[in-house]
Coordinates of N, CA and C in Angstrom, one line a residue:
Chain A
D1 N -10.7 6.1 9.7 CA -9.7 7.2 9.5 C -8.3 6.7 10.0
S2 N -7.3 6.7 9.1 CA -6.0 6.2 9.4 C -5.2 7.2 10.2
G3 N -5.6 8.4 10.2 CA -4.8 9.5 10.9 C -3.8 10.1 10.0
V4 N -3.6 9.6 8.7 CA -2.7 10.2 7.8 C -3.5 11.1 6.9
T5 N -3.1 12.4 6.7 CA -3.9 13.4 6.0 C -3.1 13.8 4.7
Q6 N -3.8 13.7 3.6 CA -3.2 14.2 2.3 C -4.0 15.3 1.7
T7 N -3.3 16.3 1.2 CA -4.0 17.3 0.5 C -3.2 17.7 -0.8
P8 N -3.9 18.1 -1.8 CA -5.3 18.1 -2.0 C -5.9 16.7 -2.3
K9 N -7.1 16.5 -2.3 CA -7.7 15.2 -2.7 C -7.7 15.0 -4.2
H10 N -7.9 16.1 -4.9 CA -7.9 16.0 -6.4 C -7.1 17.2 -6.9
L11 N -6.4 16.9 -8.1 CA -5.6 17.9 -8.7 C -5.6 17.7 -10.2
I12 N -6.0 18.8 -10.9 CA -6.0 18.7 -12.4 C -5.0 19.8 -12.8
T13 N -4.1 19.4 -13.7 CA -3.1 20.4 -14.2 C -2.7 20.0 -15.6
A14 N -2.0 20.9 -16.2 CA -1.6 20.7 -17.6 C -0.2 20.1 -17.7
T15 N 0.1 19.5 -18.9 CA 1.4 19.0 -19.1 C 2.5 20.1 -19.0
G16 N 3.6 19.7 -18.5 CA 4.7 20.7 -18.3 C 4.7 21.4 -17.0
Q17 N 3.6 21.4 -16.3 CA 3.5 22.1 -15.0 C 4.1 21.3 -13.9
R18 N 4.1 22.0 -12.7 CA 4.7 21.5 -11.5 C 3.6 21.5 -10.4
V19 N 3.6 20.5 -9.6 CA 2.6 20.4 -8.5 C 3.3 19.9 -7.2
T20 N 2.7 20.3 -6.1 CA 3.2 19.8 -4.8 C 2.1 19.1 -4.0
L21 N 2.3 17.9 -3.6 CA 1.4 17.1 -2.8 C 1.9 17.1 -1.4
R22 N 0.9 17.2 -0.5 CA 1.3 17.3 0.9 C 0.7 16.1 1.8
C23 N 1.5 15.8 2.8 CA 1.1 14.6 3.6 C 1.5 15.0 5.1
S24 N 0.5 14.8 5.9 CA 0.7 14.9 7.4 C 0.6 13.5 8.0
P25 N 1.7 13.0 8.6 CA 1.7 11.6 9.1 C 0.8 11.5 10.3
R26 N 0.6 10.3 10.8 CA -0.1 10.1 12.1 C 0.8 10.7 13.2
S27 N 0.1 11.1 14.2 CA 0.8 11.7 15.3 C 1.8 10.7 15.9
G28 N 3.1 11.2 16.0 CA 4.1 10.3 16.5 C 4.9 9.5 15.5
D29 N 4.3 9.4 14.3 CA 5.1 8.6 13.3 C 6.2 9.4 12.7
L30 N 7.4 8.7 12.6 CA 8.5 9.4 12.1 C 8.8 9.1 10.6
S31 N 8.3 8.0 10.1 CA 8.5 7.6 8.7 C 7.4 8.0 7.8
V32 N 7.7 8.5 6.7 CA 6.7 8.8 5.6 C 7.2 8.1 4.4
Y33 N 6.2 7.5 3.7 CA 6.4 6.8 2.4 C 5.5 7.4 1.4
W34 N 6.0 7.5 0.2 CA 5.2 7.9 -1.0 C 5.1 6.7 -1.9
Y35 N 3.8 6.5 -2.4 CA 3.5 5.4 -3.4 C 2.7 6.0 -4.5
Q36 N 2.9 5.4 -5.7 CA 2.1 5.8 -6.8 C 1.2 4.6 -7.3
Q37 N -0.1 4.9 -7.5 CA -1.0 3.8 -8.0 C -1.5 4.2 -9.4
S38 N -1.1 3.5 -10.4 CA -1.6 3.7 -11.7 C -2.2 2.4 -12.3
L39 N -3.0 2.6 -13.4 CA -3.6 1.4 -13.9 C -2.6 0.5 -14.5
D40 N -1.6 1.0 -15.2 CA -0.6 0.1 -15.9 C 0.5 -0.4 -15.0
Q41 N 0.9 0.4 -13.9 CA 2.0 0.0 -13.1 C 1.6 -0.6 -11.7
G42 N 0.3 -0.4 -11.4 CA -0.1 -0.9 -10.1 C 0.4 0.1 -9.0
L43 N 0.6 -0.5 -7.8 CA 1.1 0.3 -6.7 C 2.6 0.2 -6.6
Q44 N 3.3 1.3 -6.7 CA 4.8 1.3 -6.7 C 5.3 2.3 -5.6
F45 N 6.3 1.8 -4.9 CA 7.0 2.6 -3.9 C 7.9 3.7 -4.6
L46 N 7.8 4.9 -4.1 CA 8.6 6.0 -4.7 C 9.7 6.3 -3.8
I47 N 9.5 6.7 -2.5 CA 10.5 7.2 -1.7 C 10.1 7.1 -0.2
Q48 N 11.1 7.0 0.7 CA 10.8 7.0 2.1 C 11.7 8.0 2.8
Y49 N 11.1 8.7 3.8 CA 11.8 9.6 4.7 C 11.6 9.2 6.1
Y50 N 12.6 9.3 6.9 CA 12.6 9.0 8.3 C 13.2 10.2 9.1
N51 N 12.3 10.8 9.9 CA 12.8 12.0 10.7 C 13.6 13.0 10.0
G52 N 13.1 13.3 8.8 CA 13.7 14.3 8.0 C 14.8 13.9 7.0
E53 N 15.2 12.6 7.1 CA 16.3 12.1 6.2 C 15.7 11.1 5.2
E54 N 16.2 11.2 4.0 CA 15.8 10.2 3.0 C 16.4 8.8 3.4
R55 N 15.5 7.8 3.4 CA 16.0 6.5 3.8 C 16.0 5.4 2.7
A56 N 15.1 5.5 1.8 CA 15.1 4.6 0.7 C 14.4 5.2 -0.5
K57 N 14.9 4.7 -1.7 CA 14.3 5.2 -3.0 C 13.8 4.0 -3.7
G58 N 12.7 4.2 -4.4 CA 12.1 3.2 -5.2 C 12.1 3.7 -6.7
N59 N 11.0 3.5 -7.4 CA 10.9 3.8 -8.8 C 10.6 5.3 -9.0
I60 N 11.3 6.2 -8.4 CA 11.0 7.6 -8.5 C 11.7 8.3 -9.6
L61 N 11.0 9.0 -10.4 CA 11.6 9.6 -11.6 C 12.4 10.8 -11.1
E62 N 13.4 11.2 -12.0 CA 14.2 12.4 -11.6 C 13.4 13.7 -11.6
R63 N 12.3 13.7 -12.3 CA 11.4 14.9 -12.3 C 10.7 15.0 -11.0
F64 N 10.7 14.0 -10.2 CA 10.0 14.0 -8.9 C 11.0 14.2 -7.7
S65 N 10.6 14.8 -6.7 CA 11.4 15.0 -5.5 C 10.5 15.0 -4.3
A66 N 11.1 14.8 -3.1 CA 10.3 14.9 -1.9 C 11.2 15.4 -0.8
Q67 N 10.5 15.9 0.3 CA 11.2 16.2 1.5 C 10.3 16.0 2.7
Q68 N 11.0 15.9 3.8 CA 10.2 15.8 5.1 C 10.7 17.0 6.0
F69 N 9.8 17.7 6.5 CA 10.1 18.9 7.3 C 10.3 18.6 8.8
P70 N 10.8 19.6 9.5 CA 11.0 19.3 11.0 C 9.7 19.0 11.7
D71 N 8.6 19.4 11.2 CA 7.3 19.0 11.9 C 6.8 17.7 11.4
L72 N 7.6 17.0 10.6 CA 7.4 15.7 10.1 C 6.5 15.6 8.9
H73 N 5.8 16.7 8.5 CA 5.0 16.6 7.3 C 5.9 16.4 6.1
S74 N 5.4 15.9 5.0 CA 6.2 15.7 3.8 C 5.5 16.2 2.6
E75 N 6.3 16.6 1.6 CA 5.8 17.1 0.4 C 6.4 16.3 -0.8
L76 N 5.6 16.0 -1.8 CA 6.1 15.3 -3.0 C 5.9 16.3 -4.1
N77 N 7.0 16.7 -4.7 CA 7.0 17.6 -5.8 C 7.2 16.9 -7.2
L78 N 6.2 17.2 -8.1 CA 6.2 16.6 -9.4 C 6.4 17.7 -10.4
S79 N 7.4 17.6 -11.2 CA 7.6 18.7 -12.2 C 7.6 18.2 -13.6
S80 N 7.6 19.1 -14.6 CA 7.5 18.8 -16.0 C 6.5 17.7 -16.3
L81 N 5.3 17.8 -15.8 CA 4.4 16.8 -15.8 C 4.0 16.3 -17.2
E82 N 3.8 15.0 -17.2 CA 3.4 14.3 -18.5 C 2.1 13.6 -18.3
L83 N 1.4 13.3 -19.4 CA 0.1 12.6 -19.3 C 0.2 11.3 -18.4
G84 N 1.3 10.6 -18.6 CA 1.6 9.4 -17.9 C 1.8 9.5 -16.4
D85 N 1.9 10.7 -15.9 CA 2.0 10.9 -14.5 C 0.7 10.9 -13.8
S86 N -0.4 10.9 -14.6 CA -1.7 10.8 -14.0 C -1.9 9.6 -13.2
A87 N -2.2 9.7 -11.9 CA -2.2 8.5 -11.0 C -2.8 9.0 -9.7
L88 N -2.9 8.0 -8.8 CA -3.3 8.2 -7.4 C -2.0 8.2 -6.6
Y89 N -1.7 9.2 -5.9 CA -0.4 9.2 -5.1 C -0.8 9.1 -3.6
F90 N -0.2 8.1 -3.0 CA -0.5 7.8 -1.6 C 0.7 8.1 -0.7
C91 N 0.4 8.6 0.4 CA 1.4 8.8 1.5 C 1.0 7.7 2.6
A92 N 2.0 7.2 3.2 CA 1.8 6.3 4.3 C 2.8 6.7 5.4
S93 N 2.5 6.4 6.6 CA 3.4 6.6 7.7 C 3.5 5.4 8.7
S94 N 4.6 5.3 9.3 CA 4.8 4.3 10.3 C 5.6 4.9 11.4
A95 N 5.6 4.2 12.6 CA 6.2 4.8 13.8 C 7.8 4.7 13.7
D96 N 8.3 3.7 13.0 CA 9.7 3.5 12.9 C 10.2 3.4 11.5
T97 N 11.5 3.2 11.3 CA 12.0 3.1 10.0 C 11.8 1.7 9.4
R98 N 11.4 0.7 10.3 CA 11.2 -0.7 9.8 C 9.9 -0.8 9.0
G99 N 9.0 0.1 9.2 CA 7.7 0.2 8.4 C 6.8 -1.0 8.6
T100 N 6.9 -1.6 9.8 CA 6.2 -2.9 10.0 C 4.7 -2.6 9.9
E101 N 4.2 -1.5 10.5 CA 2.8 -1.2 10.3 C 2.7 0.2 9.6
A102 N 2.3 0.2 8.4 CA 2.2 1.4 7.6 C 0.7 1.7 7.4
F103 N 0.4 3.0 7.7 CA -1.0 3.4 7.5 C -1.1 4.4 6.4
F104 N -2.1 4.3 5.5 CA -2.1 5.1 4.3 C -3.2 6.2 4.5
G105 N -2.8 7.3 3.8 CA -3.8 8.4 3.6 C -4.8 8.0 2.5
Q106 N -5.7 8.9 2.3 CA -6.8 8.7 1.3 C -6.3 8.9 -0.2
G107 N -5.1 9.5 -0.3 CA -4.5 9.7 -1.6 C -4.8 11.0 -2.3
T108 N -4.0 11.4 -3.2 CA -4.3 12.6 -4.0 C -4.4 12.1 -5.5
R109 N -5.5 12.3 -6.1 CA -5.7 11.9 -7.5 C -5.2 13.0 -8.4
L110 N -4.2 12.8 -9.1 CA -3.6 13.7 -10.0 C -4.0 13.4 -11.5
T111 N -4.6 14.4 -12.1 CA -4.9 14.2 -13.5 C -4.1 15.3 -14.3
V112 N -3.3 14.8 -15.3 CA -2.6 15.7 -16.1 C -3.3 15.7 -17.5
V113 N -3.6 16.9 -18.0 CA -4.3 17.1 -19.2 C -3.5 17.8 -20.3
Chain B
G1 N 14.8 -10.8 -6.7 CA 14.0 -9.7 -6.4 C 12.7 -10.0 -5.9
E2 N 11.9 -9.0 -5.4 CA 10.6 -9.3 -4.8 C 9.6 -9.3 -5.9
D3 N 8.6 -10.2 -5.8 CA 7.5 -10.2 -6.7 C 6.3 -10.8 -6.0
V4 N 5.2 -10.2 -6.1 CA 4.0 -10.7 -5.5 C 2.9 -10.8 -6.5
E5 N 2.2 -12.0 -6.5 CA 1.2 -12.3 -7.5 C -0.1 -12.7 -6.9
Q6 N -1.2 -12.2 -7.5 CA -2.5 -12.5 -7.0 C -3.4 -12.7 -8.2
S7 N -4.5 -13.5 -8.0 CA -5.5 -13.6 -9.1 C -6.3 -12.3 -9.1
L8 N -6.9 -12.0 -10.2 CA -7.5 -10.6 -10.4 C -8.9 -10.5 -9.9
F9 N -9.6 -11.6 -9.8 CA -11.1 -11.4 -9.5 C -11.6 -12.6 -8.8
L10 N -12.5 -12.3 -7.8 CA -13.2 -13.4 -7.1 C -14.6 -13.0 -6.9
S11 N -15.6 -13.8 -7.1 CA -17.0 -13.5 -6.9 C -17.6 -14.6 -5.9
V12 N -18.2 -14.1 -4.9 CA -18.8 -15.1 -3.9 C -20.2 -14.6 -3.6
R13 N -21.0 -15.4 -2.9 CA -22.3 -15.0 -2.5 C -22.3 -14.6 -1.0
E14 N -23.1 -13.7 -0.7 CA -23.2 -13.2 0.7 C -23.4 -14.3 1.6
G15 N -22.6 -14.3 2.7 CA -22.7 -15.4 3.7 C -21.7 -16.5 3.5
D16 N -21.2 -16.7 2.3 CA -20.2 -17.7 2.0 C -18.8 -17.2 2.5
S17 N -17.8 -18.1 2.5 CA -16.5 -17.7 2.8 C -15.7 -17.3 1.5
S18 N -14.9 -16.3 1.7 CA -14.0 -15.9 0.5 C -12.6 -16.3 0.9
V19 N -11.9 -16.8 -0.2 CA -10.4 -17.1 0.0 C -9.7 -16.4 -1.1
I20 N -8.8 -15.5 -0.7 CA -8.0 -14.7 -1.7 C -6.6 -15.2 -1.5
N21 N -6.0 -15.5 -2.6 CA -4.6 -16.1 -2.6 C -3.5 -15.2 -3.1
C22 N -2.3 -15.5 -2.7 CA -1.2 -14.7 -3.1 C 0.1 -15.5 -3.0
T23 N 1.0 -15.3 -4.0 CA 2.3 -16.0 -3.9 C 3.3 -14.9 -3.9
Y24 N 4.4 -15.1 -3.3 CA 5.5 -14.2 -3.2 C 6.8 -14.9 -3.5
T25 N 7.9 -14.1 -3.8 CA 9.1 -14.8 -4.2 C 10.3 -14.5 -3.3
D26 N 10.2 -13.5 -2.4 CA 11.3 -13.1 -1.6 C 11.7 -14.3 -0.7
S27 N 12.9 -14.6 -0.7 CA 13.4 -15.8 0.1 C 13.8 -15.5 1.5
S28 N 13.9 -14.2 1.8 CA 14.4 -13.8 3.1 C 13.1 -13.8 4.1
S29 N 13.4 -13.7 5.3 CA 12.3 -13.5 6.3 C 11.6 -12.2 5.9
T30 N 10.3 -12.3 6.1 CA 9.5 -11.2 5.6 C 8.2 -11.0 6.3
Y31 N 7.7 -9.8 6.3 CA 6.4 -9.5 6.8 C 5.4 -9.5 5.6
L32 N 4.3 -10.1 5.8 CA 3.3 -10.2 4.7 C 2.0 -9.6 5.1
Y33 N 1.4 -8.8 4.2 CA 0.2 -8.0 4.6 C -1.0 -8.2 3.7
W34 N -2.1 -7.9 4.2 CA -3.3 -7.7 3.4 C -3.9 -6.3 3.7
Y35 N -4.1 -5.6 2.6 CA -4.7 -4.3 2.6 C -6.0 -4.4 1.8
K36 N -7.0 -3.5 2.2 CA -8.3 -3.4 1.5 C -8.4 -2.0 0.9
Q37 N -8.9 -2.0 -0.3 CA -9.1 -0.7 -1.0 C -10.5 -0.6 -1.5
E38 N -11.4 0.2 -0.9 CA -12.7 0.4 -1.4 C -12.7 1.5 -2.5
P39 N -13.7 1.6 -3.3 CA -13.7 2.6 -4.4 C -13.5 4.0 -3.9
G40 N -12.6 4.7 -4.5 CA -12.4 6.1 -4.1 C -11.7 6.3 -2.7
A41 N -11.2 5.2 -2.2 CA -10.7 5.3 -0.8 C -9.2 4.9 -0.8
G42 N -8.6 5.1 0.4 CA -7.2 4.8 0.5 C -7.1 3.3 0.8
L43 N -5.9 2.9 1.2 CA -5.6 1.5 1.6 C -5.7 1.3 3.1
Q44 N -6.5 0.3 3.4 CA -6.8 0.1 4.8 C -6.0 -1.2 5.2
L45 N -5.1 -1.1 6.2 CA -4.4 -2.2 6.7 C -5.3 -3.2 7.4
L46 N -5.5 -4.4 6.9 CA -6.4 -5.4 7.5 C -5.7 -6.2 8.6
T47 N -4.5 -6.8 8.1 CA -3.8 -7.7 9.0 C -2.4 -8.0 8.4
Y48 N -1.5 -8.5 9.2 CA -0.2 -8.9 8.7 C 0.3 -10.0 9.5
I49 N 1.3 -10.7 8.9 CA 1.9 -11.9 9.6 C 3.4 -11.9 9.3
F50 N 4.1 -12.4 10.2 CA 5.6 -12.6 10.0 C 5.8 -14.0 9.5
S51 N 6.8 -14.1 8.7 CA 7.0 -15.4 8.0 C 7.4 -16.6 8.9
N52 N 7.6 -16.4 10.2 CA 7.8 -17.5 11.1 C 6.5 -18.0 11.7
M53 N 5.4 -17.4 11.3 CA 4.0 -17.8 11.7 C 3.3 -18.6 10.6
D54 N 2.4 -19.5 11.0 CA 1.6 -20.3 10.0 C 0.2 -19.7 9.8
M55 N -0.3 -19.1 10.9 CA -1.7 -18.6 10.8 C -1.9 -17.5 11.8
K56 N -2.8 -16.6 11.4 CA -3.2 -15.5 12.3 C -4.7 -15.3 12.1
Q57 N -5.5 -15.2 13.2 CA -6.9 -15.0 13.1 C -7.3 -13.7 13.8
D58 N -8.2 -13.0 13.1 CA -8.6 -11.7 13.7 C -10.1 -11.6 13.3
Q59 N -11.0 -11.9 14.2 CA -12.5 -11.9 14.0 C -12.8 -12.7 12.7
R60 N -13.3 -12.1 11.7 CA -13.7 -12.9 10.5 C -12.6 -13.2 9.5
L61 N -11.4 -12.6 9.8 CA -10.3 -12.8 8.9 C -9.3 -13.9 9.5
T62 N -8.9 -14.8 8.5 CA -7.9 -15.8 8.9 C -6.8 -15.7 7.8
V63 N -5.6 -15.5 8.2 CA -4.4 -15.5 7.3 C -3.7 -16.8 7.5
L64 N -3.5 -17.5 6.3 CA -2.7 -18.7 6.4 C -1.4 -18.6 5.5
L65 N -0.3 -19.0 6.0 CA 1.0 -18.9 5.3 C 1.6 -20.3 5.2
N66 N 1.9 -20.6 3.9 CA 2.7 -21.8 3.6 C 4.0 -21.3 3.1
K67 N 5.0 -21.3 4.1 CA 6.3 -20.7 3.8 C 7.1 -21.5 2.8
K68 N 6.9 -22.8 2.8 CA 7.6 -23.7 1.8 C 7.2 -23.3 0.4
D69 N 5.9 -23.1 0.2 CA 5.4 -22.8 -1.2 C 5.3 -21.3 -1.4
K70 N 5.7 -20.5 -0.4 CA 5.6 -19.0 -0.5 C 4.2 -18.6 -0.9
H71 N 3.2 -19.2 -0.2 CA 1.8 -19.0 -0.5 C 1.1 -18.4 0.7
L72 N 0.4 -17.3 0.5 CA -0.4 -16.6 1.5 C -1.8 -16.6 1.1
S73 N -2.7 -16.8 2.1 CA -4.1 -16.7 1.8 C -4.9 -15.9 2.8
L74 N -5.9 -15.2 2.4 CA -6.8 -14.5 3.3 C -8.2 -15.1 3.2
R75 N -8.7 -15.6 4.3 CA -10.1 -16.1 4.3 C -10.9 -15.1 5.1
I76 N -12.1 -14.8 4.4 CA -13.1 -13.9 5.1 C -14.3 -14.8 5.3
A77 N -14.6 -15.0 6.6 CA -15.8 -15.8 6.9 C -17.0 -14.9 6.8
D78 N -18.2 -15.6 6.5 CA -19.5 -14.9 6.4 C -19.4 -13.6 5.6
T79 N -18.9 -13.7 4.4 CA -18.7 -12.5 3.6 C -19.9 -11.6 3.4
Q80 N -19.8 -10.3 3.6 CA -20.9 -9.4 3.5 C -20.7 -8.5 2.2
T81 N -21.7 -7.8 1.8 CA -21.6 -7.0 0.6 C -20.6 -5.8 0.9
G82 N -20.5 -5.4 2.2 CA -19.5 -4.4 2.5 C -18.1 -4.8 2.4
D83 N -17.9 -6.1 2.2 CA -16.5 -6.6 2.0 C -16.1 -6.5 0.5
S84 N -17.0 -6.1 -0.4 CA -16.7 -5.9 -1.8 C -15.6 -4.8 -1.9
A85 N -14.5 -5.1 -2.5 CA -13.4 -4.2 -2.5 C -12.2 -4.9 -3.3
I86 N -11.1 -4.1 -3.4 CA -9.9 -4.8 -3.9 C -9.0 -5.1 -2.8
Y87 N -8.5 -6.3 -2.7 CA -7.6 -6.7 -1.7 C -6.2 -6.9 -2.2
F88 N -5.3 -6.2 -1.6 CA -3.9 -6.3 -2.0 C -3.0 -7.1 -1.0
C89 N -2.3 -8.0 -1.5 CA -1.2 -8.7 -0.8 C 0.0 -7.9 -0.9
A90 N 0.8 -7.8 0.1 CA 2.1 -7.0 0.0 C 3.1 -7.7 1.0
E91 N 4.4 -7.4 0.7 CA 5.4 -7.9 1.6 C 6.5 -6.8 1.8
I92 N 7.1 -7.0 3.0 CA 8.3 -6.2 3.3 C 9.4 -7.2 3.7
P93 N 10.6 -7.2 3.1 CA 11.6 -8.1 3.6 C 12.1 -7.6 4.9
D94 N 12.6 -8.5 5.7 CA 13.1 -8.2 7.0 C 14.4 -7.5 7.0
T95 N 15.1 -7.5 5.9 CA 16.4 -6.8 5.7 C 16.3 -6.0 4.4
G96 N 17.2 -5.1 4.3 CA 17.2 -4.3 3.1 C 16.2 -3.2 3.1
R97 N 15.7 -2.8 1.9 CA 14.8 -1.7 1.8 C 13.4 -2.1 2.4
R98 N 13.0 -1.3 3.3 CA 11.8 -1.7 4.1 C 10.6 -0.9 3.5
A99 N 10.2 -1.2 2.3 CA 9.1 -0.6 1.7 C 8.2 -1.8 1.1
L100 N 6.9 -1.5 1.1 CA 6.0 -2.5 0.6 C 6.1 -2.8 -0.9
T101 N 6.1 -4.1 -1.2 CA 5.9 -4.5 -2.6 C 4.6 -5.1 -2.7
F102 N 3.7 -4.6 -3.6 CA 2.3 -5.0 -3.7 C 2.1 -5.9 -4.8
G103 N 1.1 -6.8 -4.6 CA 0.5 -7.5 -5.7 C -0.4 -6.6 -6.5
S104 N -1.0 -7.1 -7.6 CA -1.8 -6.3 -8.5 C -3.2 -6.2 -7.9
G105 N -3.5 -6.9 -6.8 CA -4.9 -6.7 -6.2 C -5.9 -7.7 -6.8
T106 N -6.7 -8.2 -5.9 CA -7.8 -9.1 -6.2 C -9.1 -8.4 -6.0
R107 N -9.9 -8.3 -7.0 CA -11.3 -7.6 -6.8 C -12.2 -8.6 -6.3
L108 N -12.8 -8.4 -5.1 CA -13.8 -9.3 -4.5 C -15.2 -8.7 -4.8
Q109 N -16.0 -9.5 -5.4 CA -17.4 -9.0 -5.6 C -18.3 -10.0 -4.8
V110 N -19.1 -9.4 -4.0 CA -20.0 -10.2 -3.1 C -21.4 -10.0 -3.7
Q111 N -22.0 -11.1 -4.1 CA -23.4 -11.1 -4.6 C -24.4 -11.2 -3.5
P112 N -25.4 -10.4 -3.5 CA -26.4 -10.5 -2.4 C -27.3 -11.8 -2.5

């Protein structure tokens, strides 16, 4: 158990809908990262937050957004969903902004039908 | 830019050693990682090495780094069926955006 908790584990939704994925980092970790794992794109970095502030952006679509709350949990919002958004979404956390040791949650499997 | 490449598949017999290879392109100082993903599970951090090191050993795992060739390998001694998984090589540059760039993963199959 990495100590990073993601909910829900599975999500099935229709095209055009909006969903929210939630992540609780390990106790004491200030950085949260979101990654997407799909068959065609592999594992891709989406976005990083550190202590409530956005720190780095990767290949995140404009339809996607994230935030980190004062209690350090984070949410990834995916809107206007398309079939191609079906993927495993991982959250990772690390103690600092350098991300030297990042621990991953179990992921949320999103299926868009 | 950063790019990490791995071979897709490796099959070994139980008890043998496994060697999984990776090449990376980032020319700056970097941290290099090995993650393990079992079916239906998340990514488990196995070990990591900074690019000023040549080798790191942790129980059955040995990481070797050839910085000149930008080649990283993970050796698993006495491979067990429980080691069957996908192994991802990843890097973080020491400067700039500090997020992991992953390879495509190597599927290790351990035959009993």
